[in-house]
Amino acid sequence: MKFIYLRIKSFFNSITGSIAFYPTLYAVLALGFAFLMKWLESIGISRYLQNSFSPLVVNDIETARNILTTLIAGGISILVFSFSMVMLLLSQAATNYSPRVLPSLISNKTHQVILGAFLSSIIYNIITIIGIEPSGKDYQIPGFSVLIGIITALIALAAFVYFIHSISTSIQINNILNNIYQNSKSQLETEIEHDNGKKEFPDSKNWKTYNSIQSGTIQNISSTSLKSYCADNDIQLEVLFHKGEYLIMDSPLFKCNKDLDKEEIDEILKNFLYQESEIVKDNYVLGFKQITEIGIKAMSPGINDPGTAINTINFLTDLFAVRLKKSDHSIIMNDNKPILKLSIIPFDHFMHNIVAPYRNYCSHDFTVMMSLIQMMNRLKKCKNLSNNNKATLDHQLKLMMHDAENGIKNPADLKVLKSTIDS
């Protein structure tokens, strides 16, 4: 059951991340509501309202058709314009920032809901105008349906005004960075709450290794389901790769303290989800990478925006301060017994992978190198800093000064950088 739940949740996250999800959902609901209104019209709801609240009901065929035709044409125009704006937003974000930020922008539910409001209004009004028949002696115009169509068009118009505001703010780099930062920090703090990395795990040197049966990137692992399976079958597992790492077929995937048959292996493999899309909410490491890519892209010759690069370093400083609280291994316990060990990229490798691009592409810029040094100085003052992590920060400072000496030619600038380093 847990596996089924995991698959359903993964599928739901996948389809809700699509830009077409909410527009499609709203279109289906609008279609159903339009047919519901046709049924209500067949039992005389407009006739009743005409007798009780006549000012609310349109009772002229030509007027009703003209209103609905105008609303449909205007709605289509707004829908096309809005879709063009979304495409422009995605294109600009990919060009100026990083293509990896596109999934978070595409999955923006606000834009999806607004597009859905336009589409549902158009579909409802089309069904309504089709239902208007030639005039007859006893024919009652679906005035109430027309009134609902006008209301939906007004709602769509209000959504369009908000859409202009939303799309103008969502493209701002500070909002993009803050969104990535918040998602990464939230995921990181969740993992820290369940961190048992300081617990002892049995030596797995002589355990049997089981390999991957397919190639791909494993973006998520169902640790809860694996924990349950290990507890139910009295086994211990050690996962041998970092979440988000690309594996080829027959790569070492996990170790087990007992020999497993094919059925047991298949049950365990079901808990590793292969996905090519990068979702920060599933893996905080992706947030670090995306922020870094935005900072490096900002320093490209075509953009040359040190201010954005410095902002990315500030976000990374706070995220690294949270990462220092986490151990380099995640051990899951069951009744005080370690049964599952998840591999996490060590802090020194992680720090090097994030900082190295800045050193390589920004070593010529004094302000960016100053920000990097200040980041290291601030991290060295964190209360939960271990000796190993302090050595990592000191090593990175030496590498920064080495690259700065090769990139910055002004001796006065180099002297300022050296004086900034805390001993």
GROMACS .gro file of C-alpha atoms in nm:
model
  423
    1MET     CA    1   0.000   0.000   0.000
    2LYS     CA    2   0.284   0.240   0.080
    3PHE     CA    3   0.438   0.177  -0.259
    4ILE     CA    4   0.105   0.250  -0.430
    5TYR     CA    5   0.070   0.567  -0.224
    6LEU     CA    6   0.425   0.671  -0.321
    7ARG     CA    7   0.355   0.616  -0.690
    8ILE     CA    8   0.027   0.806  -0.674
    9LYS     CA    9   0.197   1.094  -0.492
   10SER     CA   10   0.482   1.100  -0.745
   11PHE     CA   11   0.234   1.095  -1.035
   12PHE     CA   12   0.028   1.373  -0.875
   13ASN     CA   13   0.338   1.590  -0.823
   14SER     CA   14   0.437   1.528  -1.184
   15ILE     CA   15   0.104   1.625  -1.341
   16THR     CA   16   0.046   1.924  -1.109
   17GLY     CA   17   0.389   2.053  -1.215
   18SER     CA   18   0.268   2.067  -1.575
   19ILE     CA   19   0.154   2.404  -1.707
   20ALA     CA   20  -0.148   2.231  -1.865
   21PHE     CA   21  -0.283   2.069  -1.547
   22TYR     CA   22  -0.505   2.340  -1.399
   23PRO     CA   23  -0.622   2.478  -1.736
   24THR     CA   24  -0.729   2.127  -1.836
   25LEU     CA   25  -0.897   2.067  -1.502
   26TYR     CA   26  -1.086   2.396  -1.517
   27ALA     CA   27  -1.188   2.331  -1.878
   28VAL     CA   28  -1.341   1.995  -1.784
   29LEU     CA   29  -1.522   2.151  -1.488
   30ALA     CA   30  -1.652   2.433  -1.709
   31LEU     CA   31  -1.777   2.181  -1.962
   32GLY     CA   32  -1.961   1.987  -1.693
   33PHE     CA   33  -2.104   2.306  -1.542
   34ALA     CA   34  -2.229   2.421  -1.885
   35PHE     CA   35  -2.424   2.098  -1.932
   36LEU     CA   36  -2.557   2.130  -1.578
   37MET     CA   37  -2.685   2.476  -1.664
   38LYS     CA   38  -2.851   2.340  -1.979
   39TRP     CA   39  -3.035   2.089  -1.763
   40LEU     CA   40  -3.142   2.364  -1.522
   41GLU     CA   41  -3.262   2.569  -1.818
   42SER     CA   42  -3.468   2.273  -1.935
   43ILE     CA   43  -3.658   2.268  -1.606
   44GLY     CA   44  -3.730   2.641  -1.627
   45ILE     CA   45  -3.478   2.818  -1.401
   46SER     CA   46  -3.459   3.123  -1.632
   47ARG     CA   47  -3.837   3.145  -1.649
   48TYR     CA   48  -3.853   3.139  -1.270
   49LEU     CA   49  -3.587   3.411  -1.239
   50GLN     CA   50  -3.757   3.614  -1.511
   51ASN     CA   51  -4.069   3.622  -1.301
   52SER     CA   52  -3.890   3.681  -0.970
   53PHE     CA   53  -3.575   3.882  -1.055
   54SER     CA   54  -3.629   4.011  -1.406
   55PRO     CA   55  -3.345   4.272  -1.405
   56LEU     CA   56  -3.091   3.988  -1.372
   57VAL     CA   57  -3.204   3.794  -1.676
   58VAL     CA   58  -3.128   3.879  -2.041
   59ASN     CA   59  -3.451   3.823  -2.233
   60ASP     CA   60  -3.351   3.920  -2.587
   61ILE     CA   61  -3.193   3.666  -2.824
   62GLU     CA   62  -2.980   3.910  -3.024
   63THR     CA   63  -2.856   4.079  -2.708
   64ALA     CA   64  -2.763   3.745  -2.555
   65ARG     CA   65  -2.580   3.631  -2.869
   66ASN     CA   66  -2.392   3.960  -2.903
   67ILE     CA   67  -2.285   3.950  -2.539
   68LEU     CA   68  -2.165   3.590  -2.557
   69THR     CA   69  -1.990   3.643  -2.891
   70THR     CA   70  -1.804   3.942  -2.753
   71LEU     CA   71  -1.705   3.754  -2.438
   72ILE     CA   72  -1.579   3.455  -2.637
   73ALA     CA   73  -1.374   3.667  -2.878
   74GLY     CA   74  -1.233   3.881  -2.598
   75GLY     CA   75  -1.155   3.575  -2.385
   76ILE     CA   76  -0.964   3.408  -2.670
   77SER     CA   77  -0.761   3.726  -2.726
   78ILE     CA   78  -0.672   3.751  -2.358
   79LEU     CA   79  -0.588   3.379  -2.345
   80VAL     CA   80  -0.350   3.407  -2.642
   81PHE     CA   81  -0.186   3.715  -2.492
   82SER     CA   82  -0.147   3.547  -2.153
   83PHE     CA   83   0.001   3.233  -2.305
   84SER     CA   84   0.246   3.447  -2.504
   85MET     CA   85   0.347   3.624  -2.184
   86VAL     CA   86   0.411   3.292  -2.009
   87MET     CA   87   0.628   3.172  -2.297
   88LEU     CA   88   0.817   3.502  -2.293
   89LEU     CA   89   0.868   3.464  -1.920
   90LEU     CA   90   1.009   3.112  -1.958
   91SER     CA   91   1.233   3.214  -2.248
   92GLN     CA   92   1.371   3.514  -2.062
   93ALA     CA   93   1.432   3.311  -1.745
   94ALA     CA   94   1.616   3.040  -1.939
   95THR     CA   95   1.829   3.297  -2.123
   96ASN     CA   96   1.915   3.533  -1.837
   97TYR     CA   97   1.921   3.300  -1.538
   98SER     CA   98   1.928   2.924  -1.588
   99PRO     CA   99   1.716   2.665  -1.772
  100ARG     CA  100   1.694   2.473  -1.444
  101VAL     CA  101   1.462   2.734  -1.292
  102LEU     CA  102   1.197   2.659  -1.556
  103PRO     CA  103   1.027   2.372  -1.363
  104SER     CA  104   0.956   2.600  -1.066
  105LEU     CA  105   0.816   2.872  -1.294
  106ILE     CA  106   0.607   2.627  -1.497
  107SER     CA  107   0.463   2.474  -1.181
  108ASN     CA  108   0.352   2.818  -1.057
  109LYS     CA  109  -0.007   2.738  -0.963
  110THR     CA  110  -0.116   3.102  -0.981
  111HIS     CA  111  -0.043   3.126  -1.353
  112GLN     CA  112  -0.202   2.788  -1.417
  113VAL     CA  113  -0.520   2.885  -1.232
  114ILE     CA  114  -0.544   3.214  -1.421
  115LEU     CA  115  -0.507   3.042  -1.757
  116GLY     CA  116  -0.768   2.792  -1.640
  117ALA     CA  117  -1.007   3.075  -1.556
  118PHE     CA  118  -0.974   3.216  -1.910
  119LEU     CA  119  -1.021   2.877  -2.073
  120SER     CA  120  -1.319   2.776  -1.859
  121SER     CA  121  -1.496   3.105  -1.928
  122ILE     CA  122  -1.452   3.061  -2.304
  123ILE     CA  123  -1.573   2.700  -2.302
  124TYR     CA  124  -1.874   2.777  -2.086
  125ASN     CA  125  -1.983   3.067  -2.309
  126ILE     CA  126  -1.939   2.859  -2.626
  127ILE     CA  127  -2.164   2.582  -2.488
  128THR     CA  128  -2.415   2.845  -2.377
  129ILE     CA  129  -2.435   3.023  -2.714
  130ILE     CA  130  -2.478   2.691  -2.891
  131GLY     CA  131  -2.780   2.625  -2.672
  132ILE     CA  132  -2.962   2.942  -2.779
  133GLU     CA  133  -3.231   2.832  -3.023
  134PRO     CA  134  -3.433   3.038  -3.275
  135SER     CA  135  -3.709   3.240  -3.116
  136GLY     CA  136  -4.048   3.087  -3.076
  137LYS     CA  137  -4.369   3.174  -2.908
  138ASP     CA  138  -4.307   2.970  -2.595
  139TYR     CA  139  -3.928   2.970  -2.607
  140GLN     CA  140  -3.750   3.098  -2.298
  141ILE     CA  141  -3.403   3.243  -2.357
  142PRO     CA  142  -3.139   3.090  -2.120
  143GLY     CA  143  -3.097   3.427  -1.954
  144PHE     CA  144  -2.961   3.288  -1.631
  145SER     CA  145  -2.688   3.099  -1.821
  146VAL     CA  146  -2.598   3.419  -2.001
  147LEU     CA  147  -2.575   3.598  -1.666
  148ILE     CA  148  -2.339   3.328  -1.536
  149GLY     CA  149  -2.131   3.370  -1.853
  150ILE     CA  150  -2.101   3.743  -1.789
  151ILE     CA  151  -1.995   3.678  -1.428
  152THR     CA  152  -1.730   3.424  -1.537
  153ALA     CA  153  -1.595   3.674  -1.790
  154LEU     CA  154  -1.567   3.941  -1.519
  155ILE     CA  155  -1.383   3.695  -1.296
  156ALA     CA  156  -1.147   3.610  -1.582
  157LEU     CA  157  -1.089   3.981  -1.644
  158ALA     CA  158  -1.001   4.037  -1.278
  159ALA     CA  159  -0.768   3.735  -1.298
  160PHE     CA  160  -0.602   3.890  -1.602
  161VAL     CA  161  -0.528   4.210  -1.411
  162TYR     CA  162  -0.373   4.005  -1.132
  163PHE     CA  163  -0.186   3.799  -1.394
  164ILE     CA  164  -0.009   4.109  -1.524
  165HIS     CA  165   0.103   4.191  -1.169
  166SER     CA  166   0.208   3.834  -1.092
  167ILE     CA  167   0.405   3.776  -1.410
  168SER     CA  168   0.591   4.106  -1.371
  169THR     CA  169   0.706   4.007  -1.021
  170SER     CA  170   0.775   3.638  -1.080
  171ILE     CA  171   1.041   3.718  -1.344
  172GLN     CA  172   1.237   3.929  -1.096
  173ILE     CA  173   1.556   3.747  -1.002
  174ASN     CA  174   1.520   3.815  -0.629
  175ASN     CA  175   1.182   3.642  -0.625
  176ILE     CA  176   1.319   3.344  -0.820
  177LEU     CA  177   1.615   3.312  -0.583
  178ASN     CA  178   1.398   3.349  -0.276
  179ASN     CA  179   1.162   3.078  -0.398
  180ILE     CA  180   1.451   2.835  -0.457
  181TYR     CA  181   1.601   2.932  -0.122
  182GLN     CA  182   1.279   2.876   0.072
  183ASN     CA  183   1.218   2.535  -0.088
  184SER     CA  184   1.577   2.423  -0.028
  185LYS     CA  185   1.581   2.542   0.332
  186SER     CA  186   1.248   2.377   0.407
  187GLN     CA  187   1.363   2.043   0.265
  188LEU     CA  188   1.698   2.070   0.445
  189GLU     CA  189   1.537   2.147   0.782
  190THR     CA  190   1.301   1.852   0.737
  191GLU     CA  191   1.596   1.619   0.686
  192ILE     CA  192   1.778   1.766   0.985
  193GLU     CA  193   1.476   1.694   1.208
  194HIS     CA  194   1.504   1.323   1.119
  195ASP     CA  195   1.884   1.317   1.119
  196ASN     CA  196   2.039   1.024   1.305
  197GLY     CA  197   2.376   1.044   1.133
  198LYS     CA  198   2.566   1.032   1.461
  199LYS     CA  199   2.431   0.685   1.535
  200GLU     CA  200   2.652   0.386   1.468
  201PHE     CA  201   2.574   0.172   1.166
  202PRO     CA  202   2.711  -0.182   1.124
  203ASP     CA  203   3.013  -0.235   0.901
  204SER     CA  204   2.881  -0.324   0.556
  205LYS     CA  205   3.215  -0.418   0.399
  206ASN     CA  206   3.118  -0.783   0.358
  207TRP     CA  207   2.753  -0.725   0.268
  208LYS     CA  208   2.626  -0.826  -0.073
  209THR     CA  209   2.597  -0.546  -0.329
  210TYR     CA  210   2.295  -0.513  -0.558
  211ASN     CA  211   2.309  -0.311  -0.879
  212SER     CA  212   2.076  -0.077  -1.063
  213ILE     CA  213   1.862  -0.241  -1.331
  214GLN     CA  214   1.829   0.074  -1.542
  215SER     CA  215   2.005   0.399  -1.621
  216GLY     CA  216   1.876   0.735  -1.503
  217THR     CA  217   1.873   0.993  -1.228
  218ILE     CA  218   1.716   0.887  -0.900
  219GLN     CA  219   1.569   1.210  -0.771
  220ASN     CA  220   1.380   1.062  -0.476
  221ILE     CA  221   1.391   0.765  -0.242
  222SER     CA  222   1.098   0.645  -0.036
  223SER     CA  223   1.285   0.615   0.293
  224THR     CA  224   0.960   0.558   0.485
  225SER     CA  225   0.865   0.263   0.268
  226LEU     CA  226   1.219   0.122   0.280
  227LYS     CA  227   1.220   0.152   0.657
  228SER     CA  228   0.894  -0.041   0.678
  229TYR     CA  229   1.022  -0.312   0.444
  230CYS     CA  230   1.347  -0.351   0.637
  231ALA     CA  231   1.161  -0.372   0.968
  232ASP     CA  232   0.908  -0.626   0.838
  233ASN     CA  233   1.176  -0.850   0.686
  234ASP     CA  234   1.443  -0.801   0.955
  235ILE     CA  235   1.710  -0.675   0.714
  236GLN     CA  236   1.950  -0.379   0.699
  237LEU     CA  237   2.022  -0.174   0.389
  238GLU     CA  238   2.285   0.078   0.290
  239VAL     CA  239   2.216   0.298  -0.013
  240LEU     CA  240   2.539   0.360  -0.206
  241PHE     CA  241   2.460   0.673  -0.408
  242HIS     CA  242   2.363   1.033  -0.347
  243LYS     CA  243   2.008   1.139  -0.423
  244GLY     CA  244   2.007   1.322  -0.755
  245GLU     CA  245   2.309   1.129  -0.885
  246TYR     CA  246   2.298   0.978  -1.234
  247LEU     CA  247   2.343   0.600  -1.243
  248ILE     CA  248   2.407   0.374  -1.536
  249MET     CA  249   2.277   0.020  -1.558
  250ASP     CA  250   2.454  -0.229  -1.328
  251SER     CA  251   2.594   0.049  -1.107
  252PRO     CA  252   2.614  -0.039  -0.735
  253LEU     CA  253   2.282   0.069  -0.585
  254PHE     CA  254   2.256  -0.072  -0.233
  255LYS     CA  255   2.399  -0.330   0.006
  256CYS     CA  256   2.208  -0.572   0.226
  257ASN     CA  257   2.316  -0.781   0.523
  258LYS     CA  258   2.123  -1.080   0.386
  259ASP     CA  259   2.091  -1.250   0.049
  260LEU     CA  260   1.777  -1.142  -0.134
  261ASP     CA  261   1.578  -1.326  -0.396
  262LYS     CA  262   1.447  -1.162  -0.714
  263GLU     CA  263   1.108  -1.078  -0.567
  264GLU     CA  264   1.263  -0.906  -0.264
  265ILE     CA  265   1.503  -0.712  -0.485
  266ASP     CA  266   1.214  -0.594  -0.703
  267GLU     CA  267   1.022  -0.474  -0.397
  268ILE     CA  268   1.321  -0.272  -0.281
  269LEU     CA  269   1.388  -0.126  -0.626
  270LYS     CA  270   1.032   0.007  -0.640
  271ASN     CA  271   1.129   0.264  -0.376
  272PHE     CA  272   1.385   0.434  -0.603
  273LEU     CA  273   1.212   0.687  -0.828
  274TYR     CA  274   1.385   0.767  -1.157
  275GLN     CA  275   1.306   1.117  -1.277
  276GLU     CA  276   1.487   1.358  -1.506
  277SER     CA  277   1.304   1.666  -1.381
  278GLU     CA  278   1.478   1.840  -1.093
  279ILE     CA  279   1.243   1.924  -0.807
  280VAL     CA  280   1.401   2.124  -0.526
  281LYS     CA  281   1.129   2.014  -0.283
  282ASP     CA  282   1.259   1.656  -0.315
  283ASN     CA  283   1.631   1.731  -0.299
  284TYR     CA  284   1.783   2.038  -0.135
  285VAL     CA  285   2.111   1.986  -0.325
  286LEU     CA  286   1.935   2.090  -0.644
  287GLY     CA  287   1.852   2.424  -0.482
  288PHE     CA  288   2.221   2.490  -0.413
  289LYS     CA  289   2.304   2.401  -0.774
  290GLN     CA  290   2.034   2.622  -0.920
  291ILE     CA  291   2.136   2.923  -0.711
  292THR     CA  292   2.498   2.865  -0.812
  293GLU     CA  293   2.411   2.843  -1.181
  294ILE     CA  294   2.219   3.170  -1.161
  295GLY     CA  295   2.519   3.339  -0.999
  296ILE     CA  296   2.762   3.206  -1.259
  297LYS     CA  297   2.528   3.299  -1.545
  298ALA     CA  298   2.508   3.652  -1.404
  299MET     CA  299   2.886   3.684  -1.438
  300SER     CA  300   2.892   3.577  -1.804
  301PRO     CA  301   3.028   3.843  -2.044
  302GLY     CA  302   2.688   3.893  -2.203
  303ILE     CA  303   2.519   3.978  -1.872
  304ASN     CA  304   2.799   4.091  -1.636
  305ASP     CA  305   2.584   4.141  -1.326
  306PRO     CA  306   2.799   4.113  -1.010
  307GLY     CA  307   2.507   4.228  -0.794
  308THR     CA  308   2.307   3.916  -0.876
  309ALA     CA  309   2.612   3.696  -0.817
  310ILE     CA  310   2.658   3.853  -0.473
  311ASN     CA  311   2.290   3.795  -0.394
  312THR     CA  312   2.328   3.427  -0.478
  313ILE     CA  313   2.629   3.406  -0.245
  314ASN     CA  314   2.422   3.559   0.036
  315PHE     CA  315   2.149   3.296  -0.013
  316LEU     CA  316   2.410   3.020  -0.023
  317THR     CA  317   2.566   3.149   0.300
  318ASP     CA  318   2.242   3.100   0.488
  319LEU     CA  319   2.181   2.759   0.331
  320PHE     CA  320   2.534   2.641   0.414
  321ALA     CA  321   2.483   2.756   0.773
  322VAL     CA  322   2.181   2.523   0.789
  323ARG     CA  323   2.370   2.243   0.611
  324LEU     CA  324   2.640   2.255   0.881
  325LYS     CA  325   2.381   2.119   1.125
  326LYS     CA  326   2.341   1.802   0.921
  327SER     CA  327   2.570   1.502   0.935
  328ASP     CA  328   2.720   1.342   0.625
  329HIS     CA  329   2.513   1.028   0.669
  330SER     CA  330   2.145   0.971   0.729
  331ILE     CA  331   2.070   0.667   0.944
  332ILE     CA  332   1.711   0.559   0.993
  333MET     CA  333   1.628   0.378   1.315
  334ASN     CA  334   1.358   0.131   1.411
  335ASP     CA  335   1.318   0.058   1.784
  336ASN     CA  336   1.665   0.205   1.844
  337LYS     CA  337   1.813  -0.029   1.585
  338PRO     CA  338   1.977   0.116   1.270
  339ILE     CA  339   1.818  -0.051   0.970
  340LEU     CA  340   1.874   0.191   0.680
  341LYS     CA  341   2.168   0.413   0.586
  342LEU     CA  342   2.128   0.676   0.316
  343SER     CA  343   2.433   0.823   0.148
  344ILE     CA  344   2.472   1.200   0.154
  345ILE     CA  345   2.736   1.398  -0.030
  346PRO     CA  346   3.004   1.492   0.228
  347PHE     CA  347   3.023   1.855   0.329
  348ASP     CA  348   3.375   1.907   0.194
  349HIS     CA  349   3.285   1.770  -0.152
  350PHE     CA  350   2.957   1.957  -0.147
  351MET     CA  351   3.122   2.287  -0.056
  352HIS     CA  352   3.391   2.240  -0.321
  353ASN     CA  353   3.135   2.164  -0.596
  354ILE     CA  354   2.941   2.481  -0.516
  355VAL     CA  355   3.231   2.722  -0.462
  356ALA     CA  356   3.460   2.601  -0.742
  357PRO     CA  357   3.248   2.753  -1.025
  358TYR     CA  358   3.258   3.090  -0.850
  359ARG     CA  359   3.635   3.070  -0.820
  360ASN     CA  360   3.676   2.972  -1.184
  361TYR     CA  361   3.441   3.229  -1.337
  362CYS     CA  362   3.451   3.517  -1.087
  363SER     CA  363   3.813   3.527  -0.970
  364HIS     CA  364   3.871   3.848  -1.168
  365ASP     CA  365   3.593   4.036  -0.985
  366PHE     CA  366   3.695   4.193  -0.654
  367THR     CA  367   3.342   4.234  -0.514
  368VAL     CA  368   3.241   3.873  -0.580
  369MET     CA  369   3.564   3.734  -0.431
  370MET     CA  370   3.513   3.957  -0.129
  371SER     CA  371   3.162   3.814  -0.085
  372LEU     CA  372   3.296   3.458  -0.107
  373ILE     CA  373   3.556   3.530   0.161
  374GLN     CA  374   3.292   3.690   0.382
  375MET     CA  375   3.075   3.380   0.335
  376MET     CA  376   3.355   3.159   0.464
  377ASN     CA  377   3.423   3.396   0.756
  378ARG     CA  378   3.056   3.389   0.858
  379LEU     CA  379   3.034   3.012   0.833
  380LYS     CA  380   3.344   2.975   1.051
  381LYS     CA  381   3.156   3.157   1.327
  382CYS     CA  382   2.864   2.913   1.330
  383LYS     CA  383   2.814   2.746   1.669
  384ASN     CA  384   2.773   2.396   1.528
  385LEU     CA  385   3.095   2.402   1.325
  386SER     CA  386   3.301   2.083   1.359
  387ASN     CA  387   3.678   2.068   1.326
  388ASN     CA  388   3.653   1.887   0.992
  389ASN     CA  389   3.416   2.147   0.852
  390LYS     CA  390   3.638   2.429   0.978
  391ALA     CA  391   3.931   2.269   0.796
  392THR     CA  392   3.717   2.255   0.481
  393LEU     CA  393   3.639   2.627   0.505
  394ASP     CA  394   4.005   2.715   0.563
  395HIS     CA  395   4.102   2.507   0.261
  396GLN     CA  396   3.846   2.684   0.045
  397LEU     CA  397   3.980   3.021   0.160
  398LYS     CA  398   4.329   2.923   0.043
  399LEU     CA  399   4.191   2.818  -0.294
  400MET     CA  400   4.005   3.148  -0.326
  401MET     CA  401   4.315   3.353  -0.259
  402HIS     CA  402   4.513   3.143  -0.507
  403ASP     CA  403   4.259   3.208  -0.783
  404ALA     CA  404   4.221   3.574  -0.681
  405GLU     CA  405   4.597   3.626  -0.713
  406ASN     CA  406   4.579   3.491  -1.068
  407GLY     CA  407   4.265   3.686  -1.164
  408ILE     CA  408   4.312   4.022  -0.988
  409LYS     CA  409   4.620   4.215  -1.091
  410ASN     CA  410   4.588   4.513  -0.859
  411PRO     CA  411   4.806   4.449  -0.549
  412ALA     CA  412   4.596   4.688  -0.339
  413ASP     CA  413   4.284   4.479  -0.403
  414LEU     CA  414   4.470   4.160  -0.315
  415LYS     CA  415   4.592   4.318   0.007
  416VAL     CA  416   4.233   4.406   0.104
  417LEU     CA  417   4.117   4.051   0.034
  418LYS     CA  418   4.396   3.900   0.242
  419SER     CA  419   4.323   4.135   0.531
  420THR     CA  420   3.955   4.029   0.526
  421ILE     CA  421   4.030   3.663   0.593
  422ASP     CA  422   3.968   3.571   0.958
  423SER     CA  423   4.236   3.362   1.117
   0.00000   0.00000   0.00000
